[in-house]
PDB file of C-alpha atoms in Angstrom:
ATOM      1  CA  VAL A   1       6.926 -33.337 -19.582  1.00  0.00           C
ATOM      2  CA  GLN A   2       9.564 -30.984 -18.036  1.00  0.00           C
ATOM      3  CA  LEU A   3       9.494 -27.213 -16.303  1.00  0.00           C
ATOM      4  CA  GLN A   4      12.776 -25.523 -15.711  1.00  0.00           C
ATOM      5  CA  ALA A   5      12.483 -22.663 -13.711  1.00  0.00           C
ATOM      6  CA  SER A   6      15.818 -20.460 -13.517  1.00  0.00           C
ATOM      7  CA  GLY A   7      16.664 -16.629 -13.366  1.00  0.00           C
ATOM      8  CA  GLY A   8      16.967 -16.340  -9.435  1.00  0.00           C
ATOM      9  CA  GLY A   9      19.630 -15.152  -7.592  1.00  0.00           C
ATOM     10  CA  LEU A  10      20.315 -12.922  -5.142  1.00  0.00           C
ATOM     11  CA  VAL A  11      19.917  -8.929  -5.591  1.00  0.00           C
ATOM     12  CA  GLN A  12      19.681  -6.105  -3.279  1.00  0.00           C
ATOM     13  CA  SER A  13      16.019  -4.634  -2.233  1.00  0.00           C
ATOM     14  CA  GLY A  14      14.731  -2.577  -5.225  1.00  0.00           C
ATOM     15  CA  GLY A  15      16.726  -4.454  -7.531  1.00  0.00           C
ATOM     16  CA  SER A  16      14.926  -6.421 -10.241  1.00  0.00           C
ATOM     17  CA  LEU A  17      15.254 -10.303 -11.537  1.00  0.00           C
ATOM     18  CA  ARG A  18      13.641 -12.121 -14.109  1.00  0.00           C
ATOM     19  CA  LEU A  19      12.529 -15.563 -13.993  1.00  0.00           C
ATOM     20  CA  SER A  20      12.357 -17.868 -16.667  1.00  0.00           C
ATOM     21  CA  CYS A  21       9.817 -20.870 -16.838  1.00  0.00           C
ATOM     22  CA  ILE A  22      11.224 -23.389 -20.062  1.00  0.00           C
ATOM     23  CA  ALA A  23       8.659 -26.221 -20.733  1.00  0.00           C
ATOM     24  CA  SER A  24       9.743 -29.468 -22.376  1.00  0.00           C
ATOM     25  CA  GLY A  25       7.278 -31.908 -24.021  1.00  0.00           C
ATOM     26  CA  VAL A  26       4.301 -29.893 -23.861  1.00  0.00           C
ATOM     27  CA  THR A  27       2.677 -27.484 -26.172  1.00  0.00           C
ATOM     28  CA  LEU A  28       2.754 -24.482 -23.716  1.00  0.00           C
ATOM     29  CA  GLY A  29      -0.022 -22.943 -25.380  1.00  0.00           C
ATOM     30  CA  ASP A  30      -2.307 -25.514 -23.942  1.00  0.00           C
ATOM     31  CA  TYR A  31      -1.559 -24.762 -20.218  1.00  0.00           C
ATOM     32  CA  ALA A  32      -2.113 -21.903 -17.888  1.00  0.00           C
ATOM     33  CA  ILE A  33       1.106 -21.122 -16.165  1.00  0.00           C
ATOM     34  CA  GLY A  34       1.737 -20.499 -12.303  1.00  0.00           C
ATOM     35  CA  TRP A  35       4.334 -19.026 -10.454  1.00  0.00           C
ATOM     36  CA  PHE A  36       4.563 -19.905  -6.769  1.00  0.00           C
ATOM     37  CA  ARG A  37       6.714 -19.234  -4.075  1.00  0.00           C
ATOM     38  CA  GLN A  38       7.985 -20.896  -0.833  1.00  0.00           C
ATOM     39  CA  VAL A  39       9.723 -20.014   2.139  1.00  0.00           C
ATOM     40  CA  PRO A  40      10.787 -22.427   4.867  1.00  0.00           C
ATOM     41  CA  GLY A  41       8.168 -23.279   7.245  1.00  0.00           C
ATOM     42  CA  LYS A  42       5.402 -21.533   5.520  1.00  0.00           C
ATOM     43  CA  SER A  43       3.154 -22.993   2.426  1.00  0.00           C
ATOM     44  CA  ARG A  44       3.371 -22.522  -0.923  1.00  0.00           C
ATOM     45  CA  GLU A  45       1.962 -19.252  -2.230  1.00  0.00           C
ATOM     46  CA  GLY A  46       0.284 -18.544  -5.412  1.00  0.00           C
ATOM     47  CA  VAL A  47       2.290 -15.207  -7.066  1.00  0.00           C
ATOM     48  CA  SER A  48       1.010 -15.078 -10.340  1.00  0.00           C
ATOM     49  CA  CYS A  49      -1.064 -17.038 -13.216  1.00  0.00           C
ATOM     50  CA  THR A  50      -0.947 -16.464 -17.015  1.00  0.00           C
ATOM     51  CA  SER A  51      -4.067 -18.331 -19.104  1.00  0.00           C
ATOM     52  CA  ALA A  52      -3.579 -20.516 -22.072  1.00  0.00           C
ATOM     53  CA  SER A  53      -6.694 -18.876 -23.616  1.00  0.00           C
ATOM     54  CA  ASP A  54      -7.819 -15.467 -23.287  1.00  0.00           C
ATOM     55  CA  SER A  55      -4.510 -13.471 -21.971  1.00  0.00           C
ATOM     56  CA  SER A  56      -6.228 -12.932 -18.515  1.00  0.00           C
ATOM     57  CA  VAL A  57      -3.330 -12.727 -16.056  1.00  0.00           C
ATOM     58  CA  TRP A  58      -3.816 -12.537 -12.346  1.00  0.00           C
ATOM     59  CA  TYR A  59      -1.209 -11.527  -9.556  1.00  0.00           C
ATOM     60  CA  THR A  60      -1.039 -11.623  -5.741  1.00  0.00           C
ATOM     61  CA  ASP A  61      -2.026  -8.040  -3.976  1.00  0.00           C
ATOM     62  CA  SER A  62       1.491  -8.289  -2.740  1.00  0.00           C
ATOM     63  CA  VAL A  63       3.341  -8.119  -6.126  1.00  0.00           C
ATOM     64  CA  LYS A  64       0.989  -6.382  -8.165  1.00  0.00           C
ATOM     65  CA  GLY A  65       2.641  -3.484  -9.737  1.00  0.00           C
ATOM     66  CA  ARG A  66       5.937  -4.822  -8.986  1.00  0.00           C
ATOM     67  CA  PHE A  67       5.675  -8.164 -10.783  1.00  0.00           C
ATOM     68  CA  SER A  68       4.392  -9.219 -14.418  1.00  0.00           C
ATOM     69  CA  VAL A  69       4.477 -12.127 -16.350  1.00  0.00           C
ATOM     70  CA  SER A  70       4.674 -12.788 -19.940  1.00  0.00           C
ATOM     71  CA  ARG A  71       4.825 -15.814 -22.318  1.00  0.00           C
ATOM     72  CA  ASP A  72       6.395 -16.959 -25.408  1.00  0.00           C
ATOM     73  CA  ASN A  73       4.726 -20.124 -26.643  1.00  0.00           C
ATOM     74  CA  ALA A  74       6.751 -20.532 -29.660  1.00  0.00           C
ATOM     75  CA  LYS A  75       9.943 -20.469 -27.491  1.00  0.00           C
ATOM     76  CA  LYS A  76       7.930 -22.469 -24.502  1.00  0.00           C
ATOM     77  CA  THR A  77       9.130 -20.217 -21.974  1.00  0.00           C
ATOM     78  CA  VAL A  78       7.151 -18.108 -19.509  1.00  0.00           C
ATOM     79  CA  TYR A  79       8.865 -15.344 -17.581  1.00  0.00           C
ATOM     80  CA  LEU A  80       8.123 -13.621 -14.864  1.00  0.00           C
ATOM     81  CA  GLN A  81       9.639 -10.270 -14.068  1.00  0.00           C
ATOM     82  CA  MET A  82       9.903  -8.817 -10.672  1.00  0.00           C
ATOM     83  CA  ASN A  83      11.090  -5.324 -10.253  1.00  0.00           C
ATOM     84  CA  SER A  84      11.221  -3.248  -6.639  1.00  0.00           C
ATOM     85  CA  LEU A  85      12.078  -6.280  -4.849  1.00  0.00           C
ATOM     86  CA  LYS A  86      11.771  -6.431  -1.256  1.00  0.00           C
ATOM     87  CA  PRO A  87      13.634  -8.775   1.429  1.00  0.00           C
ATOM     88  CA  GLU A  88       9.631 -10.310   1.784  1.00  0.00           C
ATOM     89  CA  ASP A  89       9.941 -11.720  -1.671  1.00  0.00           C
ATOM     90  CA  THR A  90      12.904 -13.611  -0.722  1.00  0.00           C
ATOM     91  CA  ALA A  91      11.567 -17.179  -1.225  1.00  0.00           C
ATOM     92  CA  VAL A  92      12.079 -20.348  -3.752  1.00  0.00           C
ATOM     93  CA  TYR A  93       9.905 -19.578  -7.009  1.00  0.00           C
ATOM     94  CA  TYR A  94       8.370 -22.532  -8.802  1.00  0.00           C
ATOM     95  CA  CYS A  95       6.334 -21.825 -12.040  1.00  0.00           C
ATOM     96  CA  ALA A  96       3.807 -25.046 -12.749  1.00  0.00           C
ATOM     97  CA  ALA A  97       1.408 -25.810 -15.682  1.00  0.00           C
ATOM     98  CA  ASN A  98      -2.422 -26.637 -15.581  1.00  0.00           C
ATOM     99  CA  LEU A  99      -4.240 -27.907 -18.038  1.00  0.00           C
ATOM    100  CA  MET A 100      -7.870 -27.290 -17.511  1.00  0.00           C
ATOM    101  CA  ARG A 101      -7.577 -23.380 -15.883  1.00  0.00           C
ATOM    102  CA  ARG A 102      -9.189 -21.452 -19.191  1.00  0.00           C
ATOM    103  CA  ARG A 103      -9.005 -17.997 -17.309  1.00  0.00           C
ATOM    104  CA  CYS A 104      -6.372 -16.436 -14.794  1.00  0.00           C
ATOM    105  CA  ASP A 105      -8.940 -13.545 -12.944  1.00  0.00           C
ATOM    106  CA  THR A 106      -8.839 -14.587  -9.058  1.00  0.00           C
ATOM    107  CA  GLY A 107      -6.967 -16.270  -6.340  1.00  0.00           C
ATOM    108  CA  SER A 108      -8.783 -19.741  -6.901  1.00  0.00           C
ATOM    109  CA  SER A 109      -6.250 -19.634 -10.344  1.00  0.00           C
ATOM    110  CA  VAL A 110      -3.500 -20.729  -7.921  1.00  0.00           C
ATOM    111  CA  ARG A 111      -4.868 -23.728  -6.251  1.00  0.00           C
ATOM    112  CA  LEU A 112      -2.086 -26.093  -5.820  1.00  0.00           C
ATOM    113  CA  TYR A 113      -4.105 -29.235  -6.646  1.00  0.00           C
ATOM    114  CA  GLU A 114      -4.915 -28.203 -10.045  1.00  0.00           C
ATOM    115  CA  TYR A 115      -1.431 -27.809 -11.320  1.00  0.00           C
ATOM    116  CA  ASP A 116      -0.603 -30.950 -13.158  1.00  0.00           C
ATOM    117  CA  TYR A 117       3.198 -30.298 -13.731  1.00  0.00           C
ATOM    118  CA  TRP A 118       5.815 -28.551 -11.488  1.00  0.00           C
ATOM    119  CA  GLY A 119       9.073 -26.844 -11.888  1.00  0.00           C
ATOM    120  CA  GLN A 120      12.220 -27.621  -9.596  1.00  0.00           C
ATOM    121  CA  GLY A 121      12.630 -24.217  -8.079  1.00  0.00           C
ATOM    122  CA  THR A 122      14.922 -21.125  -8.215  1.00  0.00           C
ATOM    123  CA  GLN A 123      15.828 -19.365  -5.197  1.00  0.00           C
ATOM    124  CA  VAL A 124      15.198 -15.407  -5.157  1.00  0.00           C
ATOM    125  CA  THR A 125      17.015 -13.650  -1.863  1.00  0.00           C
ATOM    126  CA  VAL A 126      16.780 -10.130  -1.890  1.00  0.00           C
ATOM    127  CA  SER A 127      18.737  -8.642   0.902  1.00  0.00           C
ATOM    128  CA  SER A 128      17.904  -5.304   2.799  1.00  0.00           C
TER     129      SER A 128
END
């Protein structure tokens, strides 16, 4: 099982990026997919979750209205569209897969220990 996150880069404040998470070795439709981010010296933070079963989606408050997640199970890809980026969005972004989670509706959707597989991370840098 592999998850590969890509699409990061350097962007100016207010700009946009789209991250992709491509899964191999799994049926993507069986998994909730979480996006997380981490800056040096801080804990990994849950950004969003998209469910496998009921199309529910959860976002952390700091990205609501700016980020949107979508999934294409046939392409085994989940996307994180990030708009109106801010310098505080600078981090390494990770995607992860969770087999057991049925709904993504609260902050409990992004408990790190629930996620079975993790991608390698992609750096997002937002300049001011």
